[in-house]
Coordinates of C-alpha atoms and ligand atoms in Angstrom, one line a residue:
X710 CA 12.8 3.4 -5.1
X711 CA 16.1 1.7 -6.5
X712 CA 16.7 0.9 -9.8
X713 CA 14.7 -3.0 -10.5
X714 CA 14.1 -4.4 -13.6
X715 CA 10.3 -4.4 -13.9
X716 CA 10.5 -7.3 -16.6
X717 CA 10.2 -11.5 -16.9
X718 CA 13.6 -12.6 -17.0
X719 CA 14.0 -15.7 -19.3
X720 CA 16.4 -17.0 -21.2
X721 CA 19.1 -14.0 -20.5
X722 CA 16.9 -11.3 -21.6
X723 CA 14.6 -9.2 -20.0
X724 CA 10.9 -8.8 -21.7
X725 CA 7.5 -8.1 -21.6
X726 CA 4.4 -10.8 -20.7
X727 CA 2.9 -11.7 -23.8
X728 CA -0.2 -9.5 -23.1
X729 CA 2.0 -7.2 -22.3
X730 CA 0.1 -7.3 -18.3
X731 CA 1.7 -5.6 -15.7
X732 CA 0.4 -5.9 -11.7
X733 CA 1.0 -3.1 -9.2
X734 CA 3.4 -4.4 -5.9
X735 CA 2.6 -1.7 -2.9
X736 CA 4.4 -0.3 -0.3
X737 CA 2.7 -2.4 2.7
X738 CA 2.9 1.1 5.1
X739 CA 0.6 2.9 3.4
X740 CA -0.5 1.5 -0.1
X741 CA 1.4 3.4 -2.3
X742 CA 2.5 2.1 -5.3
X743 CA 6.3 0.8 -5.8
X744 CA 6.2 -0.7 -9.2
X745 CA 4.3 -2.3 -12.1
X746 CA 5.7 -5.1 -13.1
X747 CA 5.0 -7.4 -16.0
X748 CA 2.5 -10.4 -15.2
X749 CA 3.3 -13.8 -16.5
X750 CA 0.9 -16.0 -18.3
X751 CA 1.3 -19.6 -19.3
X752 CA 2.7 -19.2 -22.0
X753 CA 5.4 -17.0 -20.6
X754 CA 6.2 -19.8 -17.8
X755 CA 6.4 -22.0 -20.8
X756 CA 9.0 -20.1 -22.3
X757 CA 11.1 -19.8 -19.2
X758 CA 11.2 -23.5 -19.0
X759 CA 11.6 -24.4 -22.4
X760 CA 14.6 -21.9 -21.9
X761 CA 15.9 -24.0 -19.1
X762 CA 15.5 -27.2 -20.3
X763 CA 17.7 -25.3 -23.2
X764 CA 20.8 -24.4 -21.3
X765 CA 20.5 -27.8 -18.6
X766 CA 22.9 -29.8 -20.7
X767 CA 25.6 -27.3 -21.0
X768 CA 25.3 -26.2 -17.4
X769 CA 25.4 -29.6 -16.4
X770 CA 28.5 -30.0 -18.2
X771 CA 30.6 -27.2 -16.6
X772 CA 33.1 -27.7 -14.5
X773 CA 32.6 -27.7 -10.8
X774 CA 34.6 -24.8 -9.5
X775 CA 33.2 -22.4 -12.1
X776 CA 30.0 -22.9 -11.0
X777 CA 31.4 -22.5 -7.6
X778 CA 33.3 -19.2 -8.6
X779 CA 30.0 -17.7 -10.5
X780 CA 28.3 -18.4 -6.6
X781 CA 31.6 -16.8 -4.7
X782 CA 30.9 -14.1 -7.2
X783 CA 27.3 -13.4 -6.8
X784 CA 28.4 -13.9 -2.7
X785 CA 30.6 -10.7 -2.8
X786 CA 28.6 -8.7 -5.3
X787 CA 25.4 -9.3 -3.0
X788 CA 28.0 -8.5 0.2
X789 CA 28.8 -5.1 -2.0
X790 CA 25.2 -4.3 -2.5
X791 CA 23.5 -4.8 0.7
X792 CA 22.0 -1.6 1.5
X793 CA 20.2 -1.2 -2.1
X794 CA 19.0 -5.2 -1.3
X795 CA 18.0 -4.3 2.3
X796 CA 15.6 -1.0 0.7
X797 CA 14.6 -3.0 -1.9
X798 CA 13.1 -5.9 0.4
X799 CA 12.5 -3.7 3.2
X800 CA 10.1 -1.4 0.5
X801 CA 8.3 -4.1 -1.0
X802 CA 7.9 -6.5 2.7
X803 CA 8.0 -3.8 5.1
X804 CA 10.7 -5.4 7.5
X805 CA 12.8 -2.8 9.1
X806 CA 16.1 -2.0 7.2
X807 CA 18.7 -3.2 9.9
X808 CA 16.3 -6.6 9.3
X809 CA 16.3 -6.9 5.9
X810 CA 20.2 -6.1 5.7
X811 CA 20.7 -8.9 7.9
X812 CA 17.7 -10.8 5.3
X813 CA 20.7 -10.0 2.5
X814 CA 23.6 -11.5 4.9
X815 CA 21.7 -14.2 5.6
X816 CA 20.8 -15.0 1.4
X817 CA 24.1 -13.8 0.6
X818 CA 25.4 -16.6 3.0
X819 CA 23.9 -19.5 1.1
X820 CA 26.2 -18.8 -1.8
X821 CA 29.0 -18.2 -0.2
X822 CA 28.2 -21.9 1.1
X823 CA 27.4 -23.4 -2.0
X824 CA 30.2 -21.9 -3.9
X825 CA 32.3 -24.3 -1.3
X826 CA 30.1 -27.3 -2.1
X827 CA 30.1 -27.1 -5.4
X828 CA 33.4 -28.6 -5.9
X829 CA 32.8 -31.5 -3.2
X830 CA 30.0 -33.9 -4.9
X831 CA 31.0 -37.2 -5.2
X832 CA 29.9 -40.7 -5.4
X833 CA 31.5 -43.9 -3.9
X834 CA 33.8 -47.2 -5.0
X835 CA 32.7 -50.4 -3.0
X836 CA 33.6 -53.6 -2.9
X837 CA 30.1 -55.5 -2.4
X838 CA 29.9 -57.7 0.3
X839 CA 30.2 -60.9 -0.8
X840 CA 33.7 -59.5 -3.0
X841 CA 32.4 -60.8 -6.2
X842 CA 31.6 -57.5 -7.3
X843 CA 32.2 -53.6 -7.1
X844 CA 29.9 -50.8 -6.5
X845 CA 30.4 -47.2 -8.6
X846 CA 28.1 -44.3 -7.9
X847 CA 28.2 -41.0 -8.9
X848 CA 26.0 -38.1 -8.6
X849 CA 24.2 -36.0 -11.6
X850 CA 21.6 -33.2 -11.7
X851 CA 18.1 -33.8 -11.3
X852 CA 17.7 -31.3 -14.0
X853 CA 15.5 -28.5 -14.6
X854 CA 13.7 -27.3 -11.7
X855 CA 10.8 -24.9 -10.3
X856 CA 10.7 -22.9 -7.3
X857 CA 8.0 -21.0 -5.8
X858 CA 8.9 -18.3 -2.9
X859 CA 6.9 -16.5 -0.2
X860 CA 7.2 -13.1 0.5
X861 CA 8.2 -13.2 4.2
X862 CA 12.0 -13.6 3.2
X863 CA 11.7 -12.4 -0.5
X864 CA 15.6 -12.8 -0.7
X865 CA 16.9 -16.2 0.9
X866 CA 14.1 -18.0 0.5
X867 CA 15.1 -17.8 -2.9
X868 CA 18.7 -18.3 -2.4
X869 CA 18.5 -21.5 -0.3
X870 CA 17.2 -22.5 -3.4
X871 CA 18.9 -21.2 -6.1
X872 CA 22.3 -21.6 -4.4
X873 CA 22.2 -25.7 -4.3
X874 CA 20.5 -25.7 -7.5
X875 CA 23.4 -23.5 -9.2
X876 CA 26.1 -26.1 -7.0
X877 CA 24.7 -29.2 -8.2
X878 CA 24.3 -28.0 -12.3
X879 CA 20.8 -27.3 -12.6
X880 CA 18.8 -24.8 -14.2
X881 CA 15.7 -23.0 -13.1
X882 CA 12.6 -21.2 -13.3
X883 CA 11.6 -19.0 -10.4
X884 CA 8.1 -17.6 -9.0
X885 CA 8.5 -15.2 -6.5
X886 CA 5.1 -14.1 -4.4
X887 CA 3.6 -11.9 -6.1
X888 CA 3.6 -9.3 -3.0
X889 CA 7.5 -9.1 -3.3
X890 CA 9.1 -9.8 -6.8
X891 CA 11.3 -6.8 -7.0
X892 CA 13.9 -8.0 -4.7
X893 CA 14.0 -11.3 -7.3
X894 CA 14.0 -9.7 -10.0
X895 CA 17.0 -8.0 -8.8
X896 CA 18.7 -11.3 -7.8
X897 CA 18.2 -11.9 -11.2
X898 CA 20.2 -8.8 -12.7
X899 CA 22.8 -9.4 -10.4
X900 CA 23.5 -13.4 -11.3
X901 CA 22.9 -11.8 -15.2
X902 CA 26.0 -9.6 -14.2
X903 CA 28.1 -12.3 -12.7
X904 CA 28.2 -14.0 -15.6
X905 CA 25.3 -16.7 -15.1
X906 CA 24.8 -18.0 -18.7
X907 CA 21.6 -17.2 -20.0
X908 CA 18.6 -19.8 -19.0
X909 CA 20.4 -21.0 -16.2
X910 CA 17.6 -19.1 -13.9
X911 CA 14.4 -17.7 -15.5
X912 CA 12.0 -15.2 -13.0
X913 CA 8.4 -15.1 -14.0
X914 CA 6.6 -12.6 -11.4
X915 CA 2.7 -13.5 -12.0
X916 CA -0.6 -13.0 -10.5
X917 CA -1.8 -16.5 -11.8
X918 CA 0.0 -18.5 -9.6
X919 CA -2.1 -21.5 -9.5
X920 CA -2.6 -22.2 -13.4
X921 CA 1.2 -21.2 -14.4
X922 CA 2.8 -23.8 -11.7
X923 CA 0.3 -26.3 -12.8
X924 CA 0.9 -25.5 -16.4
X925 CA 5.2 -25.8 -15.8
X926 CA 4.1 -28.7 -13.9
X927 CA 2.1 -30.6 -16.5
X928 CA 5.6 -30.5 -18.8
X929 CA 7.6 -33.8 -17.9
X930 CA 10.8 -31.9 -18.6
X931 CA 10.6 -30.1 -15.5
X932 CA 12.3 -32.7 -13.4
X933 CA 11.7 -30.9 -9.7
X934 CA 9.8 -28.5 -7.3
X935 CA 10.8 -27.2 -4.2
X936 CA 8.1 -24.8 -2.4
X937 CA 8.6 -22.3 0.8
X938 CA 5.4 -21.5 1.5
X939 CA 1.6 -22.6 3.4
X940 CA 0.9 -26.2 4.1
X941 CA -2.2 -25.5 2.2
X942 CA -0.4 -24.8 -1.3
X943 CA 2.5 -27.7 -0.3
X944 CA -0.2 -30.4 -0.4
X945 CA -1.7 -28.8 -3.5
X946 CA 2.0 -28.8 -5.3
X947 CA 2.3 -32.8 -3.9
X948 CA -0.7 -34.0 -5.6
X949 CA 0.4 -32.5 -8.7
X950 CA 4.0 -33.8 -8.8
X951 CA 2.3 -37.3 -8.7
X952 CA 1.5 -37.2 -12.3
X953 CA 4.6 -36.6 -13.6
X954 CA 6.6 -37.6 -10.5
X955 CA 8.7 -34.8 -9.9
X956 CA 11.2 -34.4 -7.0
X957 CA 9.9 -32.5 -4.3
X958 CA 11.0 -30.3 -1.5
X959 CA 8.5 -28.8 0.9
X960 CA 9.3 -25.9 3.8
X961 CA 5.7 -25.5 4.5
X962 CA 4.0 -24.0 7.6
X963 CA 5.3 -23.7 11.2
X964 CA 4.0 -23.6 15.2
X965 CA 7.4 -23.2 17.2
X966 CA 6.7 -24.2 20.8
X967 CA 9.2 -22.1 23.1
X968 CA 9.5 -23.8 26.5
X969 CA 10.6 -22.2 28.9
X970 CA 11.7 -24.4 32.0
X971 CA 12.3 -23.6 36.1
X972 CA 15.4 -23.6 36.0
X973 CA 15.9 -21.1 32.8
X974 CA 18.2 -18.2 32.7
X975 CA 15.4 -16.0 32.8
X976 CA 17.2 -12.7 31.4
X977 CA 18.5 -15.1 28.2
X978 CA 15.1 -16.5 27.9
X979 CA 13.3 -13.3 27.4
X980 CA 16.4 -12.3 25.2
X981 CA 16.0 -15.5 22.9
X982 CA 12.3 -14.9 22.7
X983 CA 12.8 -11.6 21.5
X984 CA 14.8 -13.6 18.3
X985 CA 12.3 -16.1 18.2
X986 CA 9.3 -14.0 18.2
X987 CA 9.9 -10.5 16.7
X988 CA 12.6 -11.5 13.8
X989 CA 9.8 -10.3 10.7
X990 CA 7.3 -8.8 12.9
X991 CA 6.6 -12.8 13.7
X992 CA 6.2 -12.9 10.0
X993 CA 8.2 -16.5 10.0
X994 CA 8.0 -20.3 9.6
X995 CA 10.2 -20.4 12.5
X996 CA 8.4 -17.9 14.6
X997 CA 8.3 -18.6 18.5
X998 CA 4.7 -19.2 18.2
X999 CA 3.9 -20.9 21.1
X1000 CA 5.7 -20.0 24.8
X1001 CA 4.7 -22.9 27.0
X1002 CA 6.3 -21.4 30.8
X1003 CA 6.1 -23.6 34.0
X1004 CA 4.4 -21.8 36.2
X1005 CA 7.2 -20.9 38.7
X1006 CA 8.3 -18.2 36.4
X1007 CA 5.5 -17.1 34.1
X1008 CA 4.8 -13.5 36.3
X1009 CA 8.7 -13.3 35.5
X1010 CA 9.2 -14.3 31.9
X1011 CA 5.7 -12.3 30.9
X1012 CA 6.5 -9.0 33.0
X1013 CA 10.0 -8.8 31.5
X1014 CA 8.4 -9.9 28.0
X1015 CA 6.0 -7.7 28.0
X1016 CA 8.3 -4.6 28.8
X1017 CA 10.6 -5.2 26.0
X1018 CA 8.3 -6.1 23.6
X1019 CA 5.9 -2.9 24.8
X1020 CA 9.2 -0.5 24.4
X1021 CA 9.5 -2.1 20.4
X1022 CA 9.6 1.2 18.2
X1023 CA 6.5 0.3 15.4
X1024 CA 6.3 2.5 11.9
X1025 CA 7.9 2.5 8.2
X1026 CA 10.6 0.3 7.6
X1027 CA 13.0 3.0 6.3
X1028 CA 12.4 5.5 9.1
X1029 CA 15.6 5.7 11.5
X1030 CA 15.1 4.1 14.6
X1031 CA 12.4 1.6 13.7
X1032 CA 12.2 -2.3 15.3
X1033 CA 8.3 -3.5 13.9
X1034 CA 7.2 -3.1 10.3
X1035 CA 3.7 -3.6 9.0
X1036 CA 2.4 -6.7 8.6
X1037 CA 2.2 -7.9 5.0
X1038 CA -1.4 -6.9 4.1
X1039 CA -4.8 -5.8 6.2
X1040 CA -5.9 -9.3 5.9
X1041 CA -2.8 -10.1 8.2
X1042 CA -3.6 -7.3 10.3
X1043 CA -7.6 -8.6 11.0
X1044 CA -6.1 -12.4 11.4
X1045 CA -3.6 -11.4 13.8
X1046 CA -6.4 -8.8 15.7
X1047 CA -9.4 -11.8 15.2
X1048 CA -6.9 -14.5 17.5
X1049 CA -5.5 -12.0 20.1
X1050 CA -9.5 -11.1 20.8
X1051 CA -10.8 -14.8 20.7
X1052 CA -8.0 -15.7 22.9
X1053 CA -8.9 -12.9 25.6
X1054 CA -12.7 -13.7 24.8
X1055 CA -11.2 -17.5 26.0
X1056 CA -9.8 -15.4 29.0
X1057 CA -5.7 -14.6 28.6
X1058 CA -5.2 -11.7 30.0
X1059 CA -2.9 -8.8 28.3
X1060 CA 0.5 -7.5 29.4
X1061 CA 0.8 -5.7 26.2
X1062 CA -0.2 -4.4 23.1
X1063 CA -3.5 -5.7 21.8
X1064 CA -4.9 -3.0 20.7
X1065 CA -5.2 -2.0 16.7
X1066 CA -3.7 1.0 16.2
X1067 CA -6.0 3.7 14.5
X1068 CA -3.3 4.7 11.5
X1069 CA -2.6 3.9 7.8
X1070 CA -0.9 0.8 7.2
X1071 CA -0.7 -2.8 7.9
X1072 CA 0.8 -2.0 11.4
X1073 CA -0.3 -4.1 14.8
X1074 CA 1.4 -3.7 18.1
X1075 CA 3.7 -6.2 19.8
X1076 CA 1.5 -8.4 21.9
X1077 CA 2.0 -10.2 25.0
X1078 CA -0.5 -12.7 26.2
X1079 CA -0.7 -14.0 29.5
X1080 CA -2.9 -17.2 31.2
X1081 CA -3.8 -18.4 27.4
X1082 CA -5.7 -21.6 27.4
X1083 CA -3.9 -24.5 25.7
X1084 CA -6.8 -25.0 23.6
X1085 CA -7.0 -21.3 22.1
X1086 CA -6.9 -20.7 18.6
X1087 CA -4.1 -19.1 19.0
X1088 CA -2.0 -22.2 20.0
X1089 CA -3.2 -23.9 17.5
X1090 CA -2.4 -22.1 14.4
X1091 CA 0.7 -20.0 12.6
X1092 CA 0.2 -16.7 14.4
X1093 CA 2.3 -14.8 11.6
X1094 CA 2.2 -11.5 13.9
X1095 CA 4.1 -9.8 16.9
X1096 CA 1.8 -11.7 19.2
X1097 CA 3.7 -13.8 22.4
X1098 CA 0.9 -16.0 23.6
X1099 CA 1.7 -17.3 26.8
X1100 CA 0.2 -20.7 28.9
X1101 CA 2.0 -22.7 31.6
X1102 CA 3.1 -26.0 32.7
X1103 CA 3.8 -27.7 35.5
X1104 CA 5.8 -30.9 34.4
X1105 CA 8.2 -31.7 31.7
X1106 CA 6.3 -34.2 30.5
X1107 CA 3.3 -32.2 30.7
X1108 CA 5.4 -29.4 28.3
X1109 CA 6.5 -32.1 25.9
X1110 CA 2.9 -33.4 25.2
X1111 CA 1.9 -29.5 25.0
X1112 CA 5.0 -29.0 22.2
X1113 CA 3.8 -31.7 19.8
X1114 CA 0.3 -31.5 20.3
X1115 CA 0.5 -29.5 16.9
X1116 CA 0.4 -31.1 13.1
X1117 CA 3.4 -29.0 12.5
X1118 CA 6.8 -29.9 13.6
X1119 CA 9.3 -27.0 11.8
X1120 CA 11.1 -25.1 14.6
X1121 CA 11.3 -25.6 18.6
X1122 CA 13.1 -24.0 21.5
X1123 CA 13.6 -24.9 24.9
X1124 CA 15.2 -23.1 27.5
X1125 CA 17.0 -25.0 30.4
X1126 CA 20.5 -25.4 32.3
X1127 CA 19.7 -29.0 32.8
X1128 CA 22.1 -31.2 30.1
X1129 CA 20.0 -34.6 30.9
X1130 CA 16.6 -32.7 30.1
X1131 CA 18.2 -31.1 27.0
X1132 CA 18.7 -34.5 25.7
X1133 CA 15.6 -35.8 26.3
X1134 CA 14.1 -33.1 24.8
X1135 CA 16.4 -33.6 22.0
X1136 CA 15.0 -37.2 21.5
X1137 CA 11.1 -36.6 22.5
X1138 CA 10.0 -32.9 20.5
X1139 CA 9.2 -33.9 17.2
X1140 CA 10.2 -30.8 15.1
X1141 CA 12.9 -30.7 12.9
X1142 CA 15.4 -28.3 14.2
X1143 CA 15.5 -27.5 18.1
X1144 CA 17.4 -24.4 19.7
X1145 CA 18.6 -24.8 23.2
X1146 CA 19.1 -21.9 25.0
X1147 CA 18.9 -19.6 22.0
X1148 CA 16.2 -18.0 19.7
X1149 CA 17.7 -18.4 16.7
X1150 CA 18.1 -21.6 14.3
X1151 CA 18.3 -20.9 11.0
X1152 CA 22.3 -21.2 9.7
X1153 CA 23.4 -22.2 5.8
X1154 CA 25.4 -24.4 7.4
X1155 CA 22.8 -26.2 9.0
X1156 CA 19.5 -28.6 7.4
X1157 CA 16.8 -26.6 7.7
X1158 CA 13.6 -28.1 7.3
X1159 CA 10.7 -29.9 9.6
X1160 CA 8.7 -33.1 9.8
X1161 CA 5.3 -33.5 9.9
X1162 CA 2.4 -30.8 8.1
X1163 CA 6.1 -28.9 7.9
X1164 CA 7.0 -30.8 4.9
X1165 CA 10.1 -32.2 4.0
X1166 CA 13.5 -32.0 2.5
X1167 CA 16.2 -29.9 3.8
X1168 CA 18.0 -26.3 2.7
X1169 CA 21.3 -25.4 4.2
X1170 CA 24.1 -28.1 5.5
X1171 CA 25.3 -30.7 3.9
X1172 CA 22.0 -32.1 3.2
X1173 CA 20.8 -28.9 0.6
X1174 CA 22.6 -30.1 -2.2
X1175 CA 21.0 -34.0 -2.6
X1176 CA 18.0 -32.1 -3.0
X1177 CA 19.4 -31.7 -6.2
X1178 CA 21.4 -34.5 -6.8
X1179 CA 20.1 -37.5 -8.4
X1180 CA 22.7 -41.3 -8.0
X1181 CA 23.5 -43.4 -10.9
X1182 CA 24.8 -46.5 -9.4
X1183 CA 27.4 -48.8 -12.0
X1184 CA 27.3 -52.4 -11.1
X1185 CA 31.0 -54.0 -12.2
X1186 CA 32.9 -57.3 -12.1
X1187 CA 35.5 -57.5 -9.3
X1188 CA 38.7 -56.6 -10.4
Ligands
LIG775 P1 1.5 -19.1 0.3 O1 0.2 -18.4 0.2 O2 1.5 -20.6 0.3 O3 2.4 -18.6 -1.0 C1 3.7 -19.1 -1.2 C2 3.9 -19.0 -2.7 O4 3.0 -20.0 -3.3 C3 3.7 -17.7 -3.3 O5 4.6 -17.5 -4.4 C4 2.3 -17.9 -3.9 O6 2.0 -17.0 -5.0 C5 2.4 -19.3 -4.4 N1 1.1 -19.9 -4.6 C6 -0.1 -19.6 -4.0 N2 -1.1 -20.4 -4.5 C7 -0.5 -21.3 -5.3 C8 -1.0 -22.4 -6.1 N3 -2.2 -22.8 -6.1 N4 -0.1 -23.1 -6.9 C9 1.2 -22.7 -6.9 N5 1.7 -21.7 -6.2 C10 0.9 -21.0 -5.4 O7 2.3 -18.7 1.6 P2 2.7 -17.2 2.0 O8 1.5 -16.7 2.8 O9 3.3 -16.5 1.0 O10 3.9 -17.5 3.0 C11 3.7 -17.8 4.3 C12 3.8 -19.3 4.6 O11 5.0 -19.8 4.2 C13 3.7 -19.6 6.1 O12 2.9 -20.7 6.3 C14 5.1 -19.9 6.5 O13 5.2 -20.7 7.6 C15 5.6 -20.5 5.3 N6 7.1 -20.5 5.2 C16 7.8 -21.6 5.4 C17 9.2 -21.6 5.4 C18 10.0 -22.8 5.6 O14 11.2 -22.8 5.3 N7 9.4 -23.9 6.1 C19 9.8 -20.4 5.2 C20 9.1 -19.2 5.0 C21 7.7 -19.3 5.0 P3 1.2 -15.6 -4.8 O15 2.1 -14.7 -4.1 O16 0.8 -15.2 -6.1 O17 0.0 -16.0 -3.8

């Protein structure tokens, strides 16, 4: 195991929970124990805010382009380090190490693009319409804020946070999942060594995390939340921002339809899927979850599907040669095993996989399901496995009802050489992001984020930074 600091990280220093608690975080391939690391209480989330609320002012006051430089900094040093991030999240999440080195380019990337929007927040001078009076606005921090991170993407979940956060001159406590803090904690180190001034971030790894958001919650200082994580836990968060009336951005839950149409490159499409479905083991809010195929090439798309996805090379993460990880924990394992049963008790067929492998480990088999009724369970929730349920259609417009028939509305793709049905899709799926002809969406450079049961708010683009940007507006005479 590499070198992580086993420790709460508040206020520049690294320390002990008050009880001196620890919890155990396990190797998800066979249970073996990585770490212990210390378990925050209440009153250990109360000093990481109390530390941020400490250093807001100041940070808020420093100029621009050093915040921008301490994020180009933390950018290259990640860069430097990504084989020690990759084992360290690879370890802890069980994604293979080519993934989670591309999971460190990926975090890595959001500071790189916030380092290049710090230095371009700005406001507006307006003449109102009537001329009788100008218009000044300007942009602040909200102030301090809380994030809470799942443990699919340990790494950029957090930095699609942090990064923005940092940009815009706010300070922050963090709760990674308590499956995968290590890879936090060593964020943590490296921002210390970059020169982040102390209580500018604050990591509190805990077991409790119900009653220590709630408690960080109840303190009116704490000015915002932003949550990656269930749908379930988002609404939970919602409700309680109410009584103080926090700020608050929600990546919750996906259920990606991928269509795939008649007149589809079919090679591409079972290339894209690939992306879409086996990125994380299907351990992903974007996760092709859904493949709705008309039925003029479903024997096509699921006999090519099904031999890739049956030639995947499934074991440890670390192990050379390696493509599927475990799944996250056994009660993954028997979800995952419960829907691909019920949906072949419903009467899909398999073209591969399906069958629990009899070895130690959270490990299932990539999955292809064929002639899946639309109204499986397995359509209609996250599938968080390497599971490719299949079901056709026959018109577009049957495809499109079929899409949004969901209460999510996070990722979609849609495969198609047809520009005119590209745009109507465009205009008819309601999801928030939408990948023609490709299997991947996610991009710092772009607003990731969904509509619907998939929350709202958006991280990446243009857009990540007003989620921490509050406007002062200054009425004044015309000149
Ligand atoms: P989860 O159970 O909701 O946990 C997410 C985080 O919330 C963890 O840190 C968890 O802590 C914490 N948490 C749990 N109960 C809480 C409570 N009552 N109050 C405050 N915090 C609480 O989700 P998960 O299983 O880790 O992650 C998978 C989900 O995340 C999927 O639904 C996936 O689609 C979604 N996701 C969404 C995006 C996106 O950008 N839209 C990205 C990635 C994942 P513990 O670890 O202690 O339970």
């Amino acid at each position: 195991m590499e070198s992580v600091p086993e420790l709460l990280f508040i206020a520049g220093e690294w320390r002990e929970a008050e009880d001196s608690a620890r919890f155990t975080v396990e190797d998800p391939a066979d249970g073996s124990t990585l770490a212990e690391v210390a378990d925050a209480g209440e009153s250990d989330a109360a000093d990481a805010l109390e530390a941020a609320v400490a250093a807001q002012a100041a940070w808020a006051a420093t100029a621009p382009r050093e915040r921008g430089e301490l994020l180009r900094s933390a950018f290259e040093l990640m860069t430097e380090r990504r084989d020690e991030f990759a084992r360290v999240i690879s370890l802890e999440m069980g994604k293979p190490l080519a993934e989670a080195a591309g999971e460190v380019t990926y975090g890595a990337e959001f500071f790189r693009w916030f380092s290049e929007e710090a230095v371009r927040i700005h406001g507006r001078w307006m003449s109102a319409p009537d001329g009788k009076s100008q218009l000044l606005t300007a942009k602040r921090p909200v102030g301090p804020c809380l994030f809470v991170t799942p443990w699919n993407f340990p790494l950029a979940m957090g930095t699609r946070k942090i990064g923005p956060a940092m940009a815009a001159g706010c300070t922050m406590v963090v709760k990674p999942a308590q499956q995968t803090p290590l890879t936090m904690l060593k964020l943590a180190e490296l921002l210390s060594e970059v020169g982040l001034p102390a209580g500018v971030l604050n990591v509190v790894p805990t077991t409790s995390a119900g009653p220590v958001v709630s408690a960080l919650m109840a303190d009116p200082r704490l000015r915002k939340v932003s949550f990656t994580g269930s749908t379930g836990v988002g609404k939970v968060l919602v409700k309680q921002s109410a009584d103080n009336l926090q700020r608050v951005s929600m990546e919750l839950g996906g259920n990606a339809p991928f269509l795939v149409f008649e007149d589809a490159d079919i090679s591409a499409a079972v290339d894209g899927a690939m992306v879409a479905k086996m990125r994380n083991m299907g351990e992903a809010c974007t996760s092709a979850n859904r493949f709705l195929v008309h039925t003029d090439v479903a024997d096509e798309f699921a006999a090519a599907l099904g031999e890739r996805m049956g030639a995947l090379r499934v074991g440890r993460g670390q192990d050379d040669g390696v493509q599927v990880g475990p799944l996250i924990d056994a009660a993954a394992v028997d979800s995952v095993s419960k829907l691909v049963s019920d949906a072949v008790d419903d009467g899909a067929r398999v073209v591969t996989g399906g069958e629990r492998p009899d070895r130690k480990g959270h490990f299932y088999p990539p999955t292809v399901l064929l002639d899946v009724p639309p109204a499986a369970a397995i359509n209609a929730v996250e599938v968080f496995g390497p599971v490719a349920p299949i079901t056709t259609f026959t018109t577009e417009d049957e495809a499109i009802a079929a899409a949004n028939d969901t209460e999510y509305g996070l990722a979609s793709y849609a495969y198609t050489r047809d520009l005119a049905r590209t745009l109507r899709l465009a205009e008819r799926l309601e999801f928030g992001m939408l990948g023609i002809n490709t299997g991947l969406v996610s991009n710092p450079a772009a607003p990731f984020g969904g509509v619907k049961a998939s929350g709202f708010g958006r991280e990446g683009g243009f857009e990540g930074i007003e989620e921490y940007l509050d406007t002062t507006y200054v009425a004044l005479p015309a000149g």
